[in-house]
Amino acid sequence: MDLATSTSGTPTQLGSPPTWDQAREAARSAARALPATTRELSAALGHVLAEPLTARTDLPAFDTSAMDGWAVAGPGPWRLRDGRVLAGAQAEPLADGTALSIATGAQLPPGTTAVLRREHGQVDPSGTALSGRSPAPGRDIRPRGQECRQGQSLLPPGTAVTPAVLGLAAAAGHDRIAVHRRPVVELLVLGDELLDSGPPREGRVRDALSPLLEPWLRCGGELTGSRRIPDDFDLLRTAIAGSAADVVVTTGGTAAGPADFLHRVLAELGARFLVDSVAVRPGHPMLLAELPPARDGRARWLSGLPGNPLAAVAGTATLVQPLLERLNGRAEAEPRGFTAAADLPGHPRDTKLLPVELRARTATALPFGGPAMLRGLALSDGLAVVPPGGLSAGSAVEVLETPRPW
Ligand SMILES: Nc1nc2c(c(=O)[nH]1)N[C@H]1C(S)=C(S)[C@@H](COP(=O)(O)OP(=O)(O)OC[C@H]3O[C@@H](n4cnc5c(N)ncnc54)[C@H](O)[C@@H]3O)O[C@H]1N2
Ligand code: MOO
C-alpha cells in the first residue's frame, strides 16, 4: 500500500493522514524478507528461520533410560549382571530374567522390557540378585522417536531463533541452520540541543533516544552505527545518502520547525514517501520512505521518528518494528489481546498509544504518558493501542509489547 503524499520529491499534505492500522500495514508491506544464509548455531540467535527446521534424527535417537536404576528383562526377581551402563555407552543384550545397573540417559541394552528405579529395588548381600515390584513393560523408558522422527518438520520458516530453538536444533543434529540475513540498521540522532552526559543545562537536554533506541534496534537488526548529526541540511543529506544500512532511522527533525530539514533532504534525494504523518498520538509526524537503492542495488528505507521521546517510541512500534520484522522474514505474530482493567483514555480522532501495565491479562494505563515523557514507558509492559474515542473498562485491547534483548 502506498500512502505516499507524492511518489517522490516534496510530500504534499493531501487530506487526512492514514490511520494507525493503515500505517502499520504500509510498513509491513513495504519490504520482503532478506535472502537466506546459513549460520553456525552460535551465530544464529535473533535471526529467523528461512527453512523448516527438520529433524536429522529420531529423538530420542535410541531407547533410553529415563531414570537411574536397573534395566530389566521380564518380570522379577532378576539375576544381576556385573557392571553397569552409563550415558554415552552401549551394553550387550539383556537375557530374559536378568538386570543391569543403568544411568539416566543411557542407551538401553537390547532385550530390556522396563527400568526399575533405584529406590524401588533391593540388591541381595551377595550382589548377584535384584528384587522389587516388577515394573510394567515400558516403564521409565524413553522410546526412540518419542519426540520426533527423522525428517519430520519441527518448526516452520518464519520462527524466531530463540535460545530454545538453538537447543532443539542441536538436539536434532544441526551444526548450521538456514536463516534470513538480518537488516543492517543505522541510527541518526538529530538535534543541536542534545547533551551526552550530566543533567540538562542552558536550554539543552540529555539525548534520551540513543540509549533507548540502540538496544531496541539491535533486537531487530544489526545496528552498525549510531551517530549524532548536527541540525544542518548538508550534513544530514550526506549522512543519509552515504549510509550503507538497509534501514536508516532518524530521530527529530520531522516537524516543520526552523531546524527541521528531514522532509527537504528526503525530497532532494528522490526518496519515495510510503507514510508521511499518521493519525496517532503521540508521534503523528512519524514517516517512512523508500530511499534510492544502494550502489549494489539493495533496496533501502528510512524511518523518521519524531524527537519527543515517547513519540519516537510510538514511531518505532508503528513503522520500524513491522518493517524490520518483515525484512527478517518473521511470521506475523497474533495480536496480543488484553482487557482494559479501567477506562483507557483516547484521542477524539486519532489512535492513542498508551503505556500500560499488564496484570492477569488486563491492561491499566500508567501516568506520565505524555509525548515528551518516558516515566510511564519505563514502568510499562507495553503500549496499548487505544482507538479514537477511548475504550471503556472491560473492552478488548491490543497491546504492543516492546522488545527486550535476550
Ligand atoms: N507547529 C507545529 N509544531 C509541532 C508540531 C506540529 O504539528 N506543528 N508537532 C509537534 C509534535 S507532535 C512533535 S512529536 C514534534 C516533532 O518534532 P521533531 O521530530 O521535528 O523533533 P524536534 O523538533 O527535533 O524535537 C522535538 C522535541 O524532542 C526533543 N528531542 C529531540 N531529540 C531528542 C533526544 N534524542 N532525546 C531527548 N529529547 C529529544 C527536543 O529537544 C524537542 O523538545 O514537533 C512538535 N511541534
Ligand atoms: O506526535 Mo507528538 O509526539 O505528540 O508530541
Short mmCIF file of C-alpha atoms and ligand atoms in Angstrom, two decimals:
data_model
loop_
_atom_site.label_atom_id
_atom_site.label_comp_id
_atom_site.label_asym_id
_atom_site.label_seq_id
_atom_site.Cartn_x
_atom_site.Cartn_y
_atom_site.Cartn_z
CA MET A 1 0.00 0.00 0.00
CA ASP A 2 1.36 3.36 -0.92
CA LEU A 3 0.21 6.02 1.48
CA ALA A 4 2.58 8.48 -0.06
CA THR A 5 1.56 12.03 -0.32
CA SER A 6 3.61 12.04 -3.51
CA THR A 7 5.70 9.41 -5.26
CA SER A 8 8.90 11.36 -4.88
CA GLY A 9 10.03 14.82 -4.10
CA THR A 10 8.42 17.09 -1.58
CA PRO A 11 5.40 15.45 0.01
CA THR A 12 2.23 17.46 -0.28
CA GLN A 13 -0.24 17.08 2.56
CA LEU A 14 -3.36 15.68 0.90
CA GLY A 15 -6.45 15.16 3.05
CA SER A 16 -6.23 13.35 6.36
CA PRO A 17 -3.26 11.19 7.30
CA PRO A 18 -3.56 7.38 7.24
CA THR A 19 -5.00 5.63 10.27
CA TRP A 20 -2.63 3.88 12.64
CA ASP A 21 -3.64 0.44 11.24
CA GLN A 22 -3.05 1.61 7.66
CA ALA A 23 0.37 2.97 8.61
CA ARG A 24 1.41 -0.27 10.32
CA GLU A 25 0.18 -2.27 7.32
CA ALA A 26 2.10 0.01 4.95
CA ALA A 27 5.30 -0.63 6.94
CA ARG A 28 4.65 -4.38 6.92
CA SER A 29 4.12 -4.50 3.19
CA ALA A 30 6.99 -2.15 2.33
CA ALA A 31 9.55 -4.95 2.05
CA ARG A 32 10.17 -8.65 1.55
CA ALA A 33 12.34 -10.95 3.65
CA LEU A 34 16.08 -10.56 3.04
CA PRO A 35 17.86 -13.53 1.40
CA ALA A 36 18.63 -16.75 3.27
CA THR A 37 22.08 -17.64 4.53
CA THR A 38 23.38 -20.47 6.73
CA ARG A 39 24.92 -19.76 10.11
CA GLU A 40 26.58 -21.70 12.88
CA LEU A 41 24.19 -22.20 15.79
CA SER A 42 26.37 -19.95 17.94
CA ALA A 43 25.81 -17.08 15.48
CA ALA A 44 22.12 -17.63 14.74
CA LEU A 45 20.43 -16.21 17.85
CA GLY A 46 17.97 -13.44 16.96
CA HIS A 47 17.73 -14.48 13.31
CA VAL A 48 14.62 -16.03 11.76
CA LEU A 49 14.41 -19.49 10.18
CA ALA A 50 14.41 -19.31 6.38
CA GLU A 51 13.54 -23.01 6.01
CA PRO A 52 11.67 -25.51 8.18
CA LEU A 53 13.83 -26.94 10.96
CA THR A 54 13.84 -30.63 10.09
CA ALA A 55 14.91 -33.41 12.45
CA ARG A 56 18.15 -35.08 11.29
CA THR A 57 17.45 -37.99 13.63
CA ASP A 58 14.77 -39.70 15.64
CA LEU A 59 14.55 -38.14 19.10
CA PRO A 60 15.48 -39.83 21.31
CA ALA A 61 17.81 -41.43 18.77
CA PHE A 62 17.66 -44.75 20.68
CA ASP A 63 15.63 -46.29 23.52
CA THR A 64 16.86 -44.52 26.63
CA SER A 65 16.54 -44.98 30.38
CA ALA A 66 14.53 -42.15 31.96
CA MET A 67 15.79 -42.99 35.49
CA ASP A 68 18.81 -44.19 37.43
CA GLY A 69 18.21 -47.85 38.39
CA TRP A 70 18.32 -51.14 36.53
CA ALA A 71 17.38 -52.16 33.01
CA VAL A 72 15.37 -55.35 33.50
CA ALA A 73 14.26 -58.06 31.08
CA GLY A 74 10.89 -59.66 32.02
CA PRO A 75 9.33 -59.89 35.50
CA GLY A 76 11.49 -60.10 38.65
CA PRO A 77 13.30 -61.22 40.67
CA TRP A 78 16.29 -60.84 38.34
CA ARG A 79 19.82 -62.13 38.12
CA LEU A 80 22.07 -59.07 38.34
CA ARG A 81 24.67 -58.85 35.64
CA ASP A 82 28.10 -57.46 36.53
CA GLY A 83 28.90 -53.91 35.57
CA ARG A 84 26.67 -51.03 34.55
CA VAL A 85 25.78 -48.92 31.54
CA LEU A 86 26.30 -45.19 31.74
CA ALA A 87 25.05 -42.40 29.47
CA GLY A 88 27.17 -42.38 26.32
CA ALA A 89 27.94 -46.13 26.47
CA GLN A 90 26.39 -49.25 24.93
CA ALA A 91 25.81 -52.67 26.53
CA GLU A 92 25.40 -56.27 25.35
CA PRO A 93 21.82 -57.55 25.05
CA LEU A 94 19.98 -58.45 28.25
CA ALA A 95 18.79 -62.06 28.63
CA ASP A 96 15.31 -62.71 29.99
CA GLY A 97 15.29 -62.68 33.81
CA THR A 98 18.39 -60.52 34.13
CA ALA A 99 19.04 -56.91 35.11
CA LEU A 100 21.87 -54.42 34.63
CA SER A 101 22.57 -51.23 36.54
CA ILE A 102 21.82 -48.23 34.29
CA ALA A 103 22.09 -44.42 34.45
CA THR A 104 19.54 -41.84 33.29
CA GLY A 105 20.09 -41.13 29.59
CA ALA A 106 21.96 -44.37 28.88
CA GLN A 107 21.03 -46.42 25.83
CA LEU A 108 19.01 -49.48 26.86
CA PRO A 109 20.61 -52.85 26.17
CA PRO A 110 18.54 -54.77 23.59
CA GLY A 111 16.03 -57.03 25.34
CA THR A 112 15.19 -54.51 28.10
CA THR A 113 11.47 -54.51 28.89
CA ALA A 114 11.41 -51.78 31.60
CA VAL A 115 13.56 -49.78 34.01
CA LEU A 116 13.32 -50.35 37.77
CA ARG A 117 14.15 -47.17 39.66
CA ARG A 118 16.99 -47.38 42.15
CA GLU A 119 14.67 -46.55 45.05
CA HIS A 120 12.31 -49.41 44.11
CA GLY A 121 14.78 -52.30 44.04
CA GLN A 122 16.93 -54.19 46.56
CA VAL A 123 20.17 -55.97 45.75
CA ASP A 124 20.87 -59.06 47.91
CA PRO A 125 24.07 -59.05 50.03
CA SER A 126 25.86 -61.28 47.51
CA GLY A 127 25.32 -58.60 44.87
CA THR A 128 24.02 -61.10 42.32
CA ALA A 129 20.22 -60.86 42.69
CA LEU A 130 17.79 -57.96 42.39
CA SER A 131 14.26 -57.95 43.80
CA GLY A 132 11.44 -55.41 43.70
CA ARG A 133 7.96 -54.98 42.31
CA SER A 134 8.07 -55.77 38.60
CA PRO A 135 7.63 -52.54 36.61
CA ALA A 136 5.01 -52.54 33.85
CA PRO A 137 6.56 -53.13 30.41
CA GLY A 138 7.93 -49.84 29.03
CA ARG A 139 8.05 -48.19 32.44
CA ASP A 140 10.66 -45.39 32.69
CA ILE A 141 11.80 -45.96 29.13
CA ARG A 142 12.01 -43.02 26.70
CA PRO A 143 11.40 -44.90 23.46
CA ARG A 144 13.26 -44.00 20.28
CA GLY A 145 11.31 -41.40 18.27
CA GLN A 146 9.08 -40.36 21.20
CA GLU A 147 9.64 -36.65 20.44
CA CYS A 148 10.10 -36.81 16.67
CA ARG A 149 11.04 -38.97 13.71
CA GLN A 150 13.95 -38.28 11.37
CA GLY A 151 12.85 -35.96 8.53
CA GLN A 152 9.93 -34.53 10.47
CA SER A 153 9.49 -30.74 10.39
CA LEU A 154 9.88 -29.36 13.91
CA LEU A 155 9.46 -25.62 13.29
CA PRO A 156 8.14 -23.64 10.33
CA PRO A 157 10.08 -20.94 8.45
CA GLY A 158 9.44 -17.52 9.98
CA THR A 159 10.17 -18.77 13.51
CA ALA A 160 12.46 -16.53 15.55
CA VAL A 161 15.64 -18.29 16.68
CA THR A 162 15.45 -18.16 20.47
CA PRO A 163 17.75 -19.98 22.91
CA ALA A 164 15.18 -22.81 22.97
CA VAL A 165 15.28 -23.09 19.16
CA LEU A 166 19.09 -23.31 19.28
CA GLY A 167 18.82 -26.12 21.82
CA LEU A 168 16.27 -28.00 19.72
CA ALA A 169 18.35 -27.57 16.56
CA ALA A 170 21.40 -29.01 18.34
CA ALA A 171 19.41 -31.91 19.81
CA ALA A 172 18.05 -32.66 16.33
CA GLY A 173 21.58 -32.88 14.93
CA HIS A 174 22.18 -29.49 13.28
CA ASP A 175 25.51 -27.61 13.28
CA ARG A 176 24.26 -24.82 10.98
CA ILE A 177 20.80 -23.57 10.16
CA ALA A 178 19.28 -21.56 7.30
CA VAL A 179 18.18 -18.12 8.45
CA HIS A 180 17.42 -14.81 6.78
CA ARG A 181 20.10 -12.14 6.67
CA ARG A 182 19.31 -9.55 9.33
CA PRO A 183 18.79 -5.98 8.17
CA VAL A 184 21.63 -3.56 8.77
CA VAL A 185 20.35 -0.54 10.68
CA GLU A 186 21.90 2.86 11.30
CA LEU A 187 20.56 5.37 13.82
CA LEU A 188 20.99 9.10 13.16
CA VAL A 189 20.09 11.28 16.13
CA LEU A 190 19.38 14.90 15.15
CA GLY A 191 19.36 17.92 17.42
CA ASP A 192 21.95 20.53 18.37
CA GLU A 193 20.30 20.82 21.78
CA LEU A 194 21.31 17.33 22.87
CA LEU A 195 23.83 16.56 25.60
CA ASP A 196 25.69 13.28 26.09
CA SER A 197 26.24 13.49 29.83
CA GLY A 198 25.05 15.14 33.02
CA PRO A 199 21.81 16.96 33.73
CA PRO A 200 20.08 19.35 31.30
CA ARG A 201 21.57 22.87 31.35
CA GLU A 202 21.48 26.14 29.46
CA GLY A 203 18.39 25.21 27.48
CA ARG A 204 19.89 21.87 26.39
CA VAL A 205 18.55 18.39 27.19
CA ARG A 206 20.07 14.92 27.52
CA ASP A 207 19.88 12.67 24.48
CA ALA A 208 17.43 10.06 25.78
CA LEU A 209 16.93 8.34 22.44
CA SER A 210 20.37 6.87 21.75
CA PRO A 211 20.31 4.82 24.97
CA LEU A 212 16.68 3.86 24.38
CA LEU A 213 16.68 3.03 20.69
CA GLU A 214 20.12 1.44 20.24
CA PRO A 215 19.29 -1.73 22.20
CA TRP A 216 15.77 -1.83 20.80
CA LEU A 217 17.05 -1.64 17.21
CA ARG A 218 19.63 -4.33 17.98
CA CYS A 219 16.73 -6.69 18.72
CA GLY A 220 15.52 -6.28 15.13
CA GLY A 221 18.70 -5.79 13.13
CA GLU A 222 22.46 -5.37 13.02
CA LEU A 223 22.96 -1.85 14.36
CA THR A 224 26.16 -0.79 12.65
CA GLY A 225 26.18 2.81 13.67
CA SER A 226 24.58 5.38 15.90
CA ARG A 227 25.61 8.96 15.18
CA ARG A 228 24.64 12.44 16.22
CA ILE A 229 24.02 14.71 13.25
CA PRO A 230 24.06 18.48 13.75
CA ASP A 231 20.99 20.44 12.58
CA ASP A 232 22.43 21.12 9.16
CA PHE A 233 20.84 20.33 5.78
CA ASP A 234 24.04 19.27 4.00
CA LEU A 235 25.35 17.13 6.85
CA LEU A 236 22.01 15.33 7.10
CA ARG A 237 21.84 14.78 3.34
CA THR A 238 25.41 13.43 3.26
CA ALA A 239 24.75 11.11 6.21
CA ILE A 240 21.60 9.63 4.66
CA ALA A 241 22.93 9.43 1.10
CA GLY A 242 26.14 7.75 2.27
CA SER A 243 24.60 5.26 4.68
CA ALA A 244 25.17 1.62 3.73
CA ALA A 245 22.35 0.48 6.01
CA ASP A 246 19.22 -1.30 4.78
CA VAL A 247 17.22 0.82 7.21
CA VAL A 248 18.20 4.32 8.36
CA VAL A 249 16.33 5.50 11.45
CA THR A 250 16.41 9.20 12.29
CA THR A 251 15.10 10.97 15.38
CA GLY A 252 13.95 14.58 15.46
CA GLY A 253 13.55 16.97 12.59
CA THR A 254 10.24 15.52 11.37
CA ALA A 255 8.15 18.64 12.06
CA ALA A 256 8.21 21.97 10.27
CA GLY A 257 10.38 23.90 12.72
CA PRO A 258 13.23 26.20 11.67
CA ALA A 259 15.81 23.41 12.11
CA ASP A 260 13.70 20.51 10.73
CA PHE A 261 15.30 19.51 7.43
CA LEU A 262 14.32 15.88 7.06
CA HIS A 263 11.50 16.28 4.53
CA ARG A 264 13.55 18.55 2.32
CA VAL A 265 16.56 16.23 2.42
CA LEU A 266 14.40 13.22 1.52
CA ALA A 267 12.78 15.15 -1.30
CA GLU A 268 16.14 16.18 -2.67
CA LEU A 269 17.45 12.61 -2.51
CA GLY A 270 14.44 11.39 -4.52
CA ALA A 271 13.00 9.29 -1.71
CA ARG A 272 9.50 7.85 -2.11
CA PHE A 273 7.29 8.58 0.88
CA LEU A 274 5.32 5.48 1.96
CA VAL A 275 3.91 7.06 5.12
CA ASP A 276 4.13 10.74 5.93
CA SER A 277 2.36 11.56 9.20
CA VAL A 278 -0.11 9.18 10.88
CA ALA A 279 -3.37 9.70 12.78
CA VAL A 280 -1.78 8.62 16.07
CA ARG A 281 -0.82 10.30 19.35
CA PRO A 282 1.90 10.65 20.28
CA GLY A 283 4.10 10.59 17.22
CA HIS A 284 1.88 11.88 14.43
CA PRO A 285 4.80 13.34 12.37
CA MET A 286 6.40 9.87 12.01
CA LEU A 287 7.31 8.88 8.46
CA LEU A 288 8.59 6.01 6.34
CA ALA A 289 10.25 6.46 2.95
CA GLU A 290 11.98 4.25 0.42
CA LEU A 291 15.40 5.67 -0.38
CA PRO A 292 17.02 5.30 -3.79
CA PRO A 293 18.72 1.86 -3.96
CA ALA A 294 22.26 1.36 -2.69
CA ARG A 295 25.13 1.13 -5.23
CA ASP A 296 24.82 -2.67 -5.21
CA GLY A 297 21.09 -2.43 -6.00
CA ARG A 298 19.85 -3.23 -2.47
CA ALA A 299 16.59 -1.51 -1.51
CA ARG A 300 16.91 0.95 1.41
CA TRP A 301 14.37 2.57 3.70
CA LEU A 302 14.36 5.49 6.10
CA SER A 303 12.05 5.90 9.04
CA GLY A 304 11.87 9.38 10.55
CA LEU A 305 10.86 9.30 14.21
CA PRO A 306 9.67 12.46 15.94
CA GLY A 307 12.03 13.92 18.51
CA ASN A 308 9.71 13.82 21.52
CA PRO A 309 10.88 10.62 23.22
CA LEU A 310 7.56 8.79 23.62
CA ALA A 311 6.62 9.91 20.10
CA ALA A 312 9.85 8.28 18.84
CA VAL A 313 8.90 5.06 20.62
CA ALA A 314 5.41 5.21 19.07
CA GLY A 315 7.05 5.56 15.64
CA THR A 316 9.37 2.64 16.32
CA ALA A 317 6.45 0.40 17.32
CA THR A 318 4.30 1.53 14.39
CA LEU A 319 6.74 1.69 11.48
CA VAL A 320 10.24 0.44 12.32
CA GLN A 321 9.39 -2.76 14.15
CA PRO A 322 6.96 -4.07 11.48
CA LEU A 323 9.44 -3.20 8.70
CA LEU A 324 12.32 -4.95 10.49
CA GLU A 325 10.16 -8.00 11.21
CA ARG A 326 9.30 -8.26 7.53
CA LEU A 327 12.95 -7.88 6.43
CA ASN A 328 13.98 -10.51 8.99
CA GLY A 329 11.42 -12.90 7.49
CA ARG A 330 9.50 -13.19 10.70
CA ALA A 331 5.98 -14.64 10.53
CA GLU A 332 3.31 -12.17 11.55
CA ALA A 333 2.52 -12.59 15.23
CA GLU A 334 -1.04 -12.86 16.51
CA PRO A 335 -2.03 -9.56 18.13
CA ARG A 336 -1.64 -9.70 21.90
CA GLY A 337 -5.15 -9.32 23.28
CA PHE A 338 -5.82 -7.95 26.77
CA THR A 339 -8.82 -6.49 28.61
CA ALA A 340 -8.91 -2.87 29.80
CA ALA A 341 -8.88 -3.01 33.63
CA ALA A 342 -10.30 0.53 33.75
CA ASP A 343 -11.25 3.11 31.13
CA LEU A 344 -8.40 3.81 28.70
CA PRO A 345 -8.49 7.45 27.63
CA GLY A 346 -8.36 8.11 23.90
CA HIS A 347 -7.95 10.97 21.45
CA PRO A 348 -11.12 12.22 19.72
CA ARG A 349 -9.90 11.47 16.17
CA ASP A 350 -6.59 9.63 16.37
CA THR A 351 -5.39 6.30 17.74
CA LYS A 352 -3.55 6.70 21.02
CA LEU A 353 -0.57 4.57 22.08
CA LEU A 354 -0.64 4.44 25.83
CA PRO A 355 1.96 2.95 28.18
CA VAL A 356 0.19 0.26 30.21
CA GLU A 357 0.89 -2.17 32.99
CA LEU A 358 -0.24 -5.74 32.29
CA ARG A 359 -1.59 -7.90 35.11
CA ALA A 360 -3.55 -11.15 34.74
CA ARG A 361 -4.46 -10.40 31.09
CA THR A 362 -5.66 -6.89 31.94
CA ALA A 363 -4.14 -3.55 30.90
CA THR A 364 -4.08 -0.44 33.09
CA ALA A 365 -2.94 2.99 31.86
CA LEU A 366 0.09 4.46 33.61
CA PRO A 367 0.59 8.14 34.44
CA PHE A 368 3.28 10.23 32.76
CA GLY A 369 2.46 9.07 29.23
CA GLY A 370 2.88 12.50 27.58
CA PRO A 371 4.79 12.71 24.26
CA ALA A 372 7.87 14.25 25.86
CA MET A 373 7.89 11.84 28.83
CA LEU A 374 9.44 8.44 29.46
CA ARG A 375 8.44 7.83 33.07
CA GLY A 376 5.24 5.92 32.20
CA LEU A 377 7.00 3.92 29.49
CA ALA A 378 9.78 2.87 31.86
CA LEU A 379 7.20 1.37 34.22
CA SER A 380 5.15 -0.20 31.45
CA ASP A 381 4.88 -3.67 29.96
CA GLY A 382 3.84 -2.32 26.55
CA LEU A 383 1.81 0.20 24.57
CA ALA A 384 -1.98 -0.20 24.39
CA VAL A 385 -3.49 0.64 21.00
CA VAL A 386 -6.48 2.79 22.00
CA PRO A 387 -8.85 3.63 19.12
CA PRO A 388 -10.28 7.14 18.65
CA GLY A 389 -12.68 7.99 21.48
CA GLY A 390 -11.00 5.67 24.02
CA LEU A 391 -12.05 2.33 25.49
CA SER A 392 -14.25 1.58 28.47
CA ALA A 393 -13.31 -0.86 31.22
CA GLY A 394 -13.76 -4.48 30.13
CA SER A 395 -13.12 -3.80 26.42
CA ALA A 396 -10.62 -5.87 24.46
CA VAL A 397 -7.39 -4.01 23.68
CA GLU A 398 -4.30 -4.86 21.61
CA VAL A 399 -1.02 -4.29 23.41
CA LEU A 400 2.30 -3.88 21.60
CA GLU A 401 4.99 -5.35 23.77
CA THR A 402 8.29 -3.55 23.41
CA PRO A 403 11.11 -5.96 22.52
CA ARG A 404 13.60 -6.97 25.19
CA PRO A 405 17.10 -8.15 24.41
CA TRP A 406 17.99 -11.68 25.49
N1 LIG B 1 3.86 23.90 14.61
C1 LIG B 1 3.94 22.63 14.96
N2 LIG B 1 4.89 22.25 15.80
C2 LIG B 1 4.98 20.97 16.16
C3 LIG B 1 4.06 20.03 15.67
C4 LIG B 1 3.06 20.45 14.77
O1 LIG B 1 2.25 19.66 14.30
N3 LIG B 1 3.06 21.76 14.44
N4 LIG B 1 4.14 18.73 16.09
C5 LIG B 1 4.73 18.53 17.39
C6 LIG B 1 4.93 17.14 17.62
S1 LIG B 1 3.52 16.23 17.88
C7 LIG B 1 6.14 16.57 17.70
S2 LIG B 1 6.29 14.93 18.14
C8 LIG B 1 7.34 17.31 17.45
C9 LIG B 1 8.21 16.57 16.43
O2 LIG B 1 9.30 17.31 16.26
P1 LIG B 1 10.59 16.88 15.52
O3 LIG B 1 10.53 15.47 15.08
O4 LIG B 1 10.89 17.88 14.47
O5 LIG B 1 11.66 16.90 16.67
P2 LIG B 1 12.49 18.11 17.27
O6 LIG B 1 11.80 19.38 16.96
O7 LIG B 1 13.85 17.93 16.84
O8 LIG B 1 12.35 17.78 18.79
C10 LIG B 1 11.12 17.75 19.47
C11 LIG B 1 11.38 17.65 20.97
O9 LIG B 1 12.03 16.45 21.28
C12 LIG B 1 13.26 16.69 21.93
N5 LIG B 1 14.26 15.72 21.48
C13 LIG B 1 14.68 15.57 20.22
N6 LIG B 1 15.59 14.57 20.17
C14 LIG B 1 15.75 14.13 21.42
C15 LIG B 1 16.56 13.13 22.01
N7 LIG B 1 17.41 12.39 21.27
N8 LIG B 1 16.47 12.92 23.34
C16 LIG B 1 15.62 13.68 24.09
N9 LIG B 1 14.81 14.63 23.57
C17 LIG B 1 14.88 14.85 22.28
C18 LIG B 1 13.65 18.08 21.51
O10 LIG B 1 14.55 18.68 22.39
C19 LIG B 1 12.29 18.75 21.48
O11 LIG B 1 11.88 19.08 22.80
O12 LIG B 1 7.09 18.58 16.92
C20 LIG B 1 6.03 19.28 17.58
N10 LIG B 1 5.97 20.58 17.02
O1 MOO B 2 3.30 13.47 18.00
MO1 MOO B 2 3.97 14.50 19.17
O2 MOO B 2 4.63 13.19 19.83
O3 MOO B 2 2.51 14.18 20.14
O4 MOO B 2 4.44 15.42 20.57
#
